[in-house]
mmCIF file of N, CA and C in Angstrom:
data_model
loop_
_atom_site.group_PDB
_atom_site.id
_atom_site.type_symbol
_atom_site.label_atom_id
_atom_site.label_comp_id
_atom_site.label_asym_id
_atom_site.label_seq_id
_atom_site.Cartn_x
_atom_site.Cartn_y
_atom_site.Cartn_z
ATOM 1 N N GLN A 13 -3.914 -8.231 24.677
ATOM 2 C CA GLN A 13 -5.574 -8.903 23.536
ATOM 3 C C GLN A 13 -5.717 -7.669 22.478
ATOM 4 N N VAL A 14 -5.463 -8.064 21.365
ATOM 5 C CA VAL A 14 -6.261 -7.294 20.273
ATOM 6 C C VAL A 14 -7.522 -7.408 19.686
ATOM 7 N N GLN A 15 -7.816 -6.478 20.195
ATOM 8 C CA GLN A 15 -9.516 -6.212 19.343
ATOM 9 C C GLN A 15 -9.418 -5.244 18.034
ATOM 10 N N LEU A 16 -10.540 -5.121 17.551
ATOM 11 C CA LEU A 16 -10.870 -5.189 16.149
ATOM 12 C C LEU A 16 -12.290 -4.466 16.018
ATOM 13 N N VAL A 17 -12.443 -3.677 15.098
ATOM 14 C CA VAL A 17 -13.587 -3.286 14.976
ATOM 15 C C VAL A 17 -13.821 -2.738 13.377
ATOM 16 N N GLU A 18 -14.918 -3.368 13.060
ATOM 17 C CA GLU A 18 -15.174 -2.994 11.424
ATOM 18 C C GLU A 18 -15.978 -1.581 11.799
ATOM 19 N N SER A 19 -15.894 -0.803 10.484
ATOM 20 C CA SER A 19 -16.706 -0.099 10.335
ATOM 21 C C SER A 19 -16.894 0.343 8.728
ATOM 22 N N GLY A 20 -18.333 1.006 8.334
ATOM 23 C CA GLY A 20 -18.265 1.482 6.654
ATOM 24 C C GLY A 20 -19.132 0.807 6.267
ATOM 25 N N GLY A 21 -19.510 -0.051 6.627
ATOM 26 C CA GLY A 21 -20.390 -1.226 6.023
ATOM 27 C C GLY A 21 -21.959 -0.004 5.447
ATOM 28 N N GLY A 22 -22.570 -1.239 4.668
ATOM 29 C CA GLY A 22 -23.876 -0.497 4.431
ATOM 30 C C GLY A 22 -23.905 -1.161 2.589
ATOM 31 N N LEU A 23 -25.713 -0.325 2.556
ATOM 32 C CA LEU A 23 -25.650 -0.357 1.331
ATOM 33 C C LEU A 23 -25.443 0.409 0.041
ATOM 34 N N VAL A 24 -24.877 -0.338 -0.640
ATOM 35 C CA VAL A 24 -24.373 0.398 -1.767
ATOM 36 C C VAL A 24 -24.831 0.350 -3.586
ATOM 37 N N GLN A 25 -25.258 0.744 -4.585
ATOM 38 C CA GLN A 25 -25.450 -0.083 -5.610
ATOM 39 C C GLN A 25 -24.276 -0.083 -6.373
ATOM 40 N N ALA A 26 -24.230 -0.939 -6.855
ATOM 41 C CA ALA A 26 -23.649 -1.805 -8.099
ATOM 42 C C ALA A 26 -22.832 -0.662 -8.829
ATOM 43 N N GLY A 27 -20.806 -1.018 -8.892
ATOM 44 C CA GLY A 27 -20.185 0.126 -9.818
ATOM 45 C C GLY A 27 -20.533 1.674 -8.890
ATOM 46 N N ASP A 28 -21.167 1.766 -7.493
ATOM 47 C CA ASP A 28 -20.365 2.379 -6.802
ATOM 48 C C ASP A 28 -18.875 2.550 -5.745
ATOM 49 N N SER A 29 -18.360 2.918 -5.052
ATOM 50 C CA SER A 29 -17.372 2.229 -4.250
ATOM 51 C C SER A 29 -18.271 2.665 -2.687
ATOM 52 N N LEU A 30 -17.223 2.127 -1.930
ATOM 53 C CA LEU A 30 -17.098 2.051 -0.503
ATOM 54 C C LEU A 30 -16.180 1.667 -0.100
ATOM 55 N N ARG A 31 -16.341 1.973 1.252
ATOM 56 C CA ARG A 31 -14.828 1.924 2.083
ATOM 57 C C ARG A 31 -14.524 1.068 3.511
ATOM 58 N N LEU A 32 -14.547 0.712 3.804
ATOM 59 C CA LEU A 32 -14.535 -0.291 5.011
ATOM 60 C C LEU A 32 -12.923 0.180 5.655
ATOM 61 N N SER A 33 -13.132 0.172 7.067
ATOM 62 C CA SER A 33 -12.645 0.675 8.274
ATOM 63 C C SER A 33 -12.543 -0.560 9.124
ATOM 64 N N CYS A 34 -10.533 -0.884 9.984
ATOM 65 C CA CYS A 34 -10.484 -1.670 10.899
ATOM 66 C C CYS A 34 -9.463 -1.379 11.305
ATOM 67 N N ALA A 35 -10.851 -1.161 12.891
ATOM 68 C CA ALA A 35 -9.366 -0.121 14.259
ATOM 69 C C ALA A 35 -9.714 -0.924 14.834
ATOM 70 N N ALA A 36 -7.765 -1.064 14.651
ATOM 71 C CA ALA A 36 -7.505 -2.033 16.298
ATOM 72 C C ALA A 36 -7.199 -0.930 17.693
ATOM 73 N N SER A 37 -6.695 -1.658 18.647
ATOM 74 C CA SER A 37 -6.476 -2.317 19.990
ATOM 75 C C SER A 37 -5.647 -2.521 20.543
ATOM 76 N N GLY A 38 -5.178 -2.379 21.509
ATOM 77 C CA GLY A 38 -4.389 -3.532 21.770
ATOM 78 C C GLY A 38 -3.321 -4.266 21.507
ATOM 79 N N ARG A 39 -2.646 -3.830 20.090
ATOM 80 C CA ARG A 39 -1.318 -3.955 19.810
ATOM 81 C C ARG A 39 -1.060 -2.894 18.441
ATOM 82 N N THR A 40 -0.473 -2.632 17.606
ATOM 83 C CA THR A 40 -0.315 -2.106 16.700
ATOM 84 C C THR A 40 -0.635 -2.666 15.783
ATOM 85 N N VAL A 41 -1.285 -1.918 14.341
ATOM 86 C CA VAL A 41 -0.996 -2.418 13.255
ATOM 87 C C VAL A 41 0.471 -2.546 12.545
ATOM 88 N N SER A 42 1.034 -2.014 12.832
ATOM 89 C CA SER A 42 2.066 -2.082 12.244
ATOM 90 C C SER A 42 3.393 -3.275 12.706
ATOM 91 N N THR A 43 2.885 -4.104 13.781
ATOM 92 C CA THR A 43 3.330 -5.885 14.222
ATOM 93 C C THR A 43 2.529 -6.774 14.064
ATOM 94 N N LEU A 44 1.240 -6.476 12.715
ATOM 95 C CA LEU A 44 0.480 -7.717 12.212
ATOM 96 C C LEU A 44 0.210 -7.577 11.704
ATOM 97 N N TYR A 45 -0.245 -9.188 10.525
ATOM 98 C CA TYR A 45 -0.625 -9.073 9.211
ATOM 99 C C TYR A 45 -1.978 -8.810 9.590
ATOM 100 N N MET A 46 -2.094 -7.990 8.098
ATOM 101 C CA MET A 46 -4.192 -7.766 8.413
ATOM 102 C C MET A 46 -4.642 -8.801 6.916
ATOM 103 N N ALA A 47 -5.915 -8.338 6.948
ATOM 104 C CA ALA A 47 -6.340 -9.531 6.130
ATOM 105 C C ALA A 47 -8.315 -9.144 6.297
ATOM 106 N N TRP A 48 -9.178 -8.623 5.465
ATOM 107 C CA TRP A 48 -10.060 -9.193 5.190
ATOM 108 C C TRP A 48 -10.640 -10.265 4.739
ATOM 109 N N PHE A 49 -11.978 -10.800 5.072
ATOM 110 C CA PHE A 49 -12.519 -12.028 4.755
ATOM 111 C C PHE A 49 -14.526 -11.672 4.693
ATOM 112 N N ARG A 50 -15.679 -12.559 4.228
ATOM 113 C CA ARG A 50 -16.019 -12.062 4.315
ATOM 114 C C ARG A 50 -17.097 -13.386 3.877
ATOM 115 N N GLN A 51 -18.734 -12.923 4.263
ATOM 116 C CA GLN A 51 -19.385 -14.288 4.722
ATOM 117 C C GLN A 51 -20.925 -14.036 3.955
ATOM 118 N N ALA A 52 -20.898 -14.864 3.094
ATOM 119 C CA ALA A 52 -22.358 -15.001 2.653
ATOM 120 C C ALA A 52 -23.660 -15.397 2.645
ATOM 121 N N PRO A 53 -24.689 -15.440 3.366
ATOM 122 C CA PRO A 53 -25.433 -15.921 3.896
ATOM 123 C C PRO A 53 -25.058 -17.730 3.159
ATOM 124 N N GLY A 54 -25.432 -18.363 3.830
ATOM 125 C CA GLY A 54 -25.364 -19.833 3.503
ATOM 126 C C GLY A 54 -24.051 -20.161 3.125
ATOM 127 N N LYS A 55 -22.901 -19.317 3.138
ATOM 128 C CA LYS A 55 -21.130 -19.886 2.910
ATOM 129 C C LYS A 55 -20.280 -19.993 3.667
ATOM 130 N N GLU A 56 -19.374 -20.288 3.557
ATOM 131 C CA GLU A 56 -17.840 -20.292 4.193
ATOM 132 C C GLU A 56 -17.236 -19.144 4.391
ATOM 133 N N ARG A 57 -16.907 -18.461 4.681
ATOM 134 C CA ARG A 57 -16.535 -16.870 5.312
ATOM 135 C C ARG A 57 -15.106 -17.312 4.357
ATOM 136 N N GLU A 58 -14.808 -16.807 3.513
ATOM 137 C CA GLU A 58 -13.776 -16.593 2.193
ATOM 138 C C GLU A 58 -12.940 -15.886 2.447
ATOM 139 N N PHE A 59 -11.641 -15.476 2.009
ATOM 140 C CA PHE A 59 -10.564 -14.896 2.339
ATOM 141 C C PHE A 59 -11.293 -13.678 1.253
ATOM 142 N N VAL A 60 -10.243 -12.506 1.131
ATOM 143 C CA VAL A 60 -10.796 -11.256 0.121
ATOM 144 C C VAL A 60 -9.331 -11.068 0.093
ATOM 145 N N ALA A 61 -8.083 -10.114 1.131
ATOM 146 C CA ALA A 61 -6.952 -9.601 0.715
ATOM 147 C C ALA A 61 -6.543 -9.419 2.491
ATOM 148 N N ALA A 62 -4.907 -9.468 2.358
ATOM 149 C CA ALA A 62 -3.689 -9.422 3.172
ATOM 150 C C ALA A 62 -2.679 -8.139 3.057
ATOM 151 N N THR A 63 -2.513 -8.259 3.879
ATOM 152 C CA THR A 63 -1.744 -7.131 3.373
ATOM 153 C C THR A 63 -0.462 -7.604 4.944
ATOM 154 N N THR A 64 0.809 -7.124 4.671
ATOM 155 C CA THR A 64 2.075 -7.793 5.761
ATOM 156 C C THR A 64 1.996 -6.407 6.633
ATOM 157 N N TRP A 65 3.451 -6.438 7.702
ATOM 158 C CA TRP A 65 3.218 -5.351 8.659
ATOM 159 C C TRP A 65 3.318 -4.100 8.125
ATOM 160 N N SER A 66 4.197 -4.040 7.533
ATOM 161 C CA SER A 66 4.330 -2.925 6.952
ATOM 162 C C SER A 66 3.000 -1.897 5.741
ATOM 163 N N GLY A 67 2.430 -2.896 5.495
ATOM 164 C CA GLY A 67 1.361 -2.215 4.726
ATOM 165 C C GLY A 67 1.757 -2.757 2.978
ATOM 166 N N GLY A 68 2.887 -2.587 2.429
ATOM 167 C CA GLY A 68 4.072 -2.308 1.388
ATOM 168 C C GLY A 68 3.539 -3.185 0.339
ATOM 169 N N THR A 69 3.130 -4.548 0.779
ATOM 170 C CA THR A 69 2.263 -5.764 0.042
ATOM 171 C C THR A 69 1.535 -6.314 0.152
ATOM 172 N N THR A 70 0.864 -6.445 -0.868
ATOM 173 C CA THR A 70 -1.171 -7.531 -0.264
ATOM 174 C C THR A 70 -1.201 -8.216 -1.326
ATOM 175 N N ARG A 71 -2.268 -9.294 -1.277
ATOM 176 C CA ARG A 71 -2.396 -9.845 -1.872
ATOM 177 C C ARG A 71 -3.963 -10.441 -1.731
ATOM 178 N N TYR A 72 -4.587 -10.320 -2.279
ATOM 179 C CA TYR A 72 -6.033 -10.938 -2.997
ATOM 180 C C TYR A 72 -6.874 -11.460 -3.656
ATOM 181 N N ALA A 73 -7.989 -12.186 -3.473
ATOM 182 C CA ALA A 73 -8.469 -13.055 -3.817
ATOM 183 C C ALA A 73 -9.024 -12.162 -5.513
ATOM 184 N N ASP A 74 -8.727 -14.046 -6.248
ATOM 185 C CA ASP A 74 -8.915 -12.972 -7.997
ATOM 186 C C ASP A 74 -10.365 -12.902 -7.993
ATOM 187 N N SER A 75 -11.152 -12.389 -7.278
ATOM 188 C CA SER A 75 -12.795 -12.191 -7.280
ATOM 189 C C SER A 75 -12.576 -10.442 -7.609
ATOM 190 N N VAL A 76 -11.594 -10.215 -6.505
ATOM 191 C CA VAL A 76 -11.792 -8.922 -5.583
ATOM 192 C C VAL A 76 -10.959 -8.315 -6.918
ATOM 193 N N LYS A 77 -9.487 -9.380 -7.250
ATOM 194 C CA LYS A 77 -8.139 -8.442 -7.875
ATOM 195 C C LYS A 77 -9.147 -6.855 -8.813
ATOM 196 N N GLY A 78 -8.048 -6.293 -8.735
ATOM 197 C CA GLY A 78 -8.040 -4.535 -9.258
ATOM 198 C C GLY A 78 -9.559 -3.779 -9.074
ATOM 199 N N ARG A 79 -10.414 -4.638 -8.149
ATOM 200 C CA ARG A 79 -11.485 -4.253 -7.813
ATOM 201 C C ARG A 79 -11.596 -3.102 -6.551
ATOM 202 N N PHE A 80 -11.197 -3.634 -5.350
ATOM 203 C CA PHE A 80 -10.595 -3.667 -3.923
ATOM 204 C C PHE A 80 -8.877 -3.597 -3.747
ATOM 205 N N THR A 81 -8.775 -2.900 -2.963
ATOM 206 C CA THR A 81 -7.438 -2.411 -2.494
ATOM 207 C C THR A 81 -7.515 -2.472 -0.524
ATOM 208 N N ILE A 82 -6.461 -2.987 0.079
ATOM 209 C CA ILE A 82 -6.776 -3.204 0.833
ATOM 210 C C ILE A 82 -5.089 -2.772 1.398
ATOM 211 N N SER A 83 -5.417 -1.498 3.165
ATOM 212 C CA SER A 83 -4.474 -0.009 2.784
ATOM 213 C C SER A 83 -4.114 -0.291 4.536
ATOM 214 N N LYS A 84 -3.390 -0.048 5.217
ATOM 215 C CA LYS A 84 -3.293 -0.108 6.011
ATOM 216 C C LYS A 84 -2.063 1.351 6.391
ATOM 217 N N ASP A 85 -3.053 2.281 7.640
ATOM 218 C CA ASP A 85 -2.480 3.652 8.285
ATOM 219 C C ASP A 85 -2.297 3.272 10.027
ATOM 220 N N ASN A 86 -0.637 2.758 9.419
ATOM 221 C CA ASN A 86 -0.032 2.877 10.606
ATOM 222 C C ASN A 86 0.336 3.523 11.943
ATOM 223 N N ALA A 87 -0.408 4.564 10.925
ATOM 224 C CA ALA A 87 -0.374 5.971 12.335
ATOM 225 C C ALA A 87 -1.891 6.100 13.216
ATOM 226 N N LYS A 88 -2.782 5.539 12.120
ATOM 227 C CA LYS A 88 -4.348 5.402 12.785
ATOM 228 C C LYS A 88 -5.118 4.732 12.842
ATOM 229 N N ASN A 89 -3.134 3.338 13.701
ATOM 230 C CA ASN A 89 -3.764 2.182 14.312
ATOM 231 C C ASN A 89 -5.143 1.336 13.573
ATOM 232 N N THR A 90 -5.151 2.037 11.966
ATOM 233 C CA THR A 90 -6.465 1.378 10.802
ATOM 234 C C THR A 90 -6.299 0.861 9.698
ATOM 235 N N VAL A 91 -6.984 -0.315 8.807
ATOM 236 C CA VAL A 91 -6.723 -0.927 7.711
ATOM 237 C C VAL A 91 -8.044 -0.515 7.304
ATOM 238 N N TYR A 92 -7.915 -0.315 6.036
ATOM 239 C CA TYR A 92 -8.885 -0.574 4.880
ATOM 240 C C TYR A 92 -8.774 -0.950 4.143
ATOM 241 N N LEU A 93 -10.584 -0.956 3.214
ATOM 242 C CA LEU A 93 -10.870 -1.929 2.131
ATOM 243 C C LEU A 93 -11.558 -1.206 1.227
ATOM 244 N N GLN A 94 -10.851 -0.988 0.199
ATOM 245 C CA GLN A 94 -11.444 -0.107 -0.898
ATOM 246 C C GLN A 94 -11.745 -0.452 -2.451
ATOM 247 N N MET A 95 -13.377 -0.592 -1.735
ATOM 248 C CA MET A 95 -14.297 -1.198 -2.922
ATOM 249 C C MET A 95 -15.119 -1.084 -3.662
ATOM 250 N N ASN A 96 -13.696 -0.906 -4.664
ATOM 251 C CA ASN A 96 -14.963 -0.013 -6.363
ATOM 252 C C ASN A 96 -15.281 -0.831 -6.844
ATOM 253 N N SER A 97 -16.135 -0.177 -7.648
ATOM 254 C CA SER A 97 -17.519 -0.895 -8.266
ATOM 255 C C SER A 97 -17.172 -2.586 -7.994
ATOM 256 N N PRO A 98 -18.179 -2.547 -6.986
ATOM 257 C CA PRO A 98 -19.097 -3.269 -6.066
ATOM 258 C C PRO A 98 -19.820 -4.430 -6.769
ATOM 259 N N GLN A 99 -20.125 -5.377 -6.998
ATOM 260 C CA GLN A 99 -21.149 -6.197 -7.369
ATOM 261 C C GLN A 99 -22.349 -6.803 -6.192
ATOM 262 N N PRO A 100 -23.376 -6.882 -7.174
ATOM 263 C CA PRO A 100 -24.590 -7.869 -5.950
ATOM 264 C C PRO A 100 -23.380 -9.352 -5.318
ATOM 265 N N GLU A 101 -23.040 -9.918 -5.890
ATOM 266 C CA GLU A 101 -21.815 -10.955 -5.647
ATOM 267 C C GLU A 101 -21.032 -10.754 -4.916
ATOM 268 N N ASP A 102 -20.810 -9.554 -3.737
ATOM 269 C CA ASP A 102 -19.857 -8.706 -3.154
ATOM 270 C C ASP A 102 -20.619 -8.678 -2.069
ATOM 271 N N THR A 103 -22.068 -8.801 -1.756
ATOM 272 C CA THR A 103 -22.514 -8.636 -0.810
ATOM 273 C C THR A 103 -22.248 -9.535 0.656
ATOM 274 N N ALA A 104 -21.920 -9.647 1.564
ATOM 275 C CA ALA A 104 -21.848 -10.516 2.300
ATOM 276 C C ALA A 104 -21.426 -9.537 3.780
ATOM 277 N N THR A 105 -21.542 -10.089 5.152
ATOM 278 C CA THR A 105 -21.044 -10.123 5.638
ATOM 279 C C THR A 105 -19.114 -9.623 5.562
ATOM 280 N N TYR A 106 -18.326 -8.720 6.592
ATOM 281 C CA TYR A 106 -16.859 -8.217 5.776
ATOM 282 C C TYR A 106 -16.415 -8.411 7.057
ATOM 283 N N TYR A 107 -14.864 -9.398 7.571
ATOM 284 C CA TYR A 107 -14.536 -8.844 8.580
ATOM 285 C C TYR A 107 -13.117 -8.996 8.617
ATOM 286 N N CYS A 108 -12.823 -8.187 9.450
ATOM 287 C CA CYS A 108 -11.142 -8.035 9.680
ATOM 288 C C CYS A 108 -10.729 -9.285 10.221
ATOM 289 N N ALA A 109 -9.577 -9.594 9.861
ATOM 290 C CA ALA A 109 -8.960 -10.781 11.366
ATOM 291 C C ALA A 109 -6.759 -9.936 11.385
ATOM 292 N N ALA A 110 -6.241 -9.901 11.728
ATOM 293 C CA ALA A 110 -5.007 -10.001 12.333
ATOM 294 C C ALA A 110 -4.259 -11.378 12.950
ATOM 295 N N ASN A 111 -3.098 -11.966 12.566
ATOM 296 C CA ASN A 111 -1.648 -12.232 13.149
ATOM 297 C C ASN A 111 -0.309 -12.112 13.058
ATOM 298 N N PRO A 112 -0.365 -12.291 14.061
ATOM 299 C CA PRO A 112 1.068 -11.563 13.681
ATOM 300 C C PRO A 112 2.415 -12.964 12.647
ATOM 301 N N THR A 113 2.283 -13.600 12.556
ATOM 302 C CA THR A 113 3.274 -14.681 11.982
ATOM 303 C C THR A 113 2.631 -15.091 10.513
ATOM 304 N N TYR A 114 1.262 -14.621 10.529
ATOM 305 C CA TYR A 114 0.527 -15.406 8.943
ATOM 306 C C TYR A 114 -0.296 -14.401 8.591
ATOM 307 N N TRP A 115 0.269 -14.141 7.102
ATOM 308 C CA TRP A 115 -1.182 -13.547 6.298
ATOM 309 C C TRP A 115 -1.522 -14.276 4.898
ATOM 310 N N GLY A 116 -1.819 -15.295 5.620
ATOM 311 C CA GLY A 116 -2.157 -16.264 3.896
ATOM 312 C C GLY A 116 -4.137 -16.480 3.769
ATOM 313 N N ILE A 117 -4.590 -17.061 3.192
ATOM 314 C CA ILE A 117 -5.520 -16.892 2.910
ATOM 315 C C ILE A 117 -6.641 -18.458 3.848
ATOM 316 N N GLU A 118 -5.356 -19.130 4.578
ATOM 317 C CA GLU A 118 -6.590 -19.796 5.588
ATOM 318 C C GLU A 118 -7.417 -19.029 6.761
ATOM 319 N N LYS A 119 -8.690 -19.351 7.005
ATOM 320 C CA LYS A 119 -9.451 -18.066 7.906
ATOM 321 C C LYS A 119 -8.508 -18.503 9.359
ATOM 322 N N SER A 120 -8.682 -20.066 9.738
ATOM 323 C CA SER A 120 -8.081 -20.800 10.919
ATOM 324 C C SER A 120 -7.033 -20.667 11.703
ATOM 325 N N ARG A 121 -5.662 -19.540 10.800
ATOM 326 C CA ARG A 121 -4.784 -19.866 10.948
ATOM 327 C C ARG A 121 -5.218 -18.022 11.565
ATOM 328 N N TYR A 122 -5.748 -17.426 11.814
ATOM 329 C CA TYR A 122 -5.919 -16.026 12.108
ATOM 330 C C TYR A 122 -6.162 -15.788 13.810
ATOM 331 N N ASP A 123 -5.743 -15.161 14.726
ATOM 332 C CA ASP A 123 -5.514 -15.467 15.898
ATOM 333 C C ASP A 123 -6.949 -13.927 15.861
ATOM 334 N N HIS A 124 -6.961 -13.127 15.465
ATOM 335 C CA HIS A 124 -7.675 -12.403 15.686
ATOM 336 C C HIS A 124 -9.373 -11.477 14.964
ATOM 337 N N TRP A 125 -10.143 -11.648 15.127
ATOM 338 C CA TRP A 125 -11.251 -11.142 14.302
ATOM 339 C C TRP A 125 -12.121 -9.831 14.690
ATOM 340 N N GLY A 126 -13.046 -8.937 14.281
ATOM 341 C CA GLY A 126 -14.035 -7.632 14.102
ATOM 342 C C GLY A 126 -15.179 -8.839 14.127
ATOM 343 N N GLN A 127 -16.148 -8.100 14.625
ATOM 344 C CA GLN A 127 -17.311 -8.574 14.416
ATOM 345 C C GLN A 127 -18.054 -8.722 13.042
ATOM 346 N N GLY A 128 -17.771 -7.819 12.558
ATOM 347 C CA GLY A 128 -18.352 -7.848 10.900
ATOM 348 C C GLY A 128 -18.989 -7.227 10.945
ATOM 349 N N THR A 129 -19.387 -6.755 9.514
ATOM 350 C CA THR A 129 -19.772 -5.127 9.246
ATOM 351 C C THR A 129 -20.434 -5.606 7.972
ATOM 352 N N GLN A 130 -21.910 -5.586 7.434
ATOM 353 C CA GLN A 130 -22.448 -6.119 6.535
ATOM 354 C C GLN A 130 -22.850 -4.628 5.158
ATOM 355 N N VAL A 131 -22.243 -5.351 4.015
ATOM 356 C CA VAL A 131 -21.436 -4.690 3.211
ATOM 357 C C VAL A 131 -23.554 -5.538 1.351
ATOM 358 N N THR A 132 -23.896 -4.696 1.496
ATOM 359 C CA THR A 132 -25.177 -5.111 0.769
ATOM 360 C C THR A 132 -25.074 -4.302 -0.773
ATOM 361 N N VAL A 133 -25.157 -5.014 -1.560
ATOM 362 C CA VAL A 133 -24.782 -4.490 -2.984
ATOM 363 C C VAL A 133 -25.994 -4.701 -3.875
ATOM 364 N N SER A 134 -26.737 -3.419 -4.216
ATOM 365 C CA SER A 134 -27.888 -3.647 -4.925
ATOM 366 C C SER A 134 -28.017 -3.678 -6.516
ATOM 367 N N SER A 135 -28.421 -4.035 -7.736
ATOM 368 C CA SER A 135 -28.140 -4.126 -8.710
ATOM 369 C C SER A 135 -28.836 -2.944 -9.353
#
C-alpha cells in the first residue's frame, strides 16, 4: 500500500517562494507517476502538475506553467513542487497523488492520495 505524506505548506506572501514535499512509502516513486493537485474552498480539486517514473518528463496546468516546478528525488522517495512567485489565487490545499500507469489530469484515475497541505498566499 502506497502512503503519501505532504509537507511544506504555510502562509507566504505573493511573489515569494515555497517548496512542497511529498514523501512516499510502501513503493518507490521511481515506479510511480506522481502528480500534484489542489483544491480551493468551494471549488473542485484540479490538476497542477505531474511527472513520469524517471522524473524526466513533466506536464503542468496552464495556470502554473512557468512558475511551478515538479521534481522527483528517487533516492529520497520524495516528490517536490517548487512554487515560485505564488499569487493569492494559488491559495488551496495541495495534494500529492500517485499511479503506476497514469499521469494525466483526471483526478479519478489516481489510486493513492496524501492528506494535503494548506498553502495560503497573501497579497
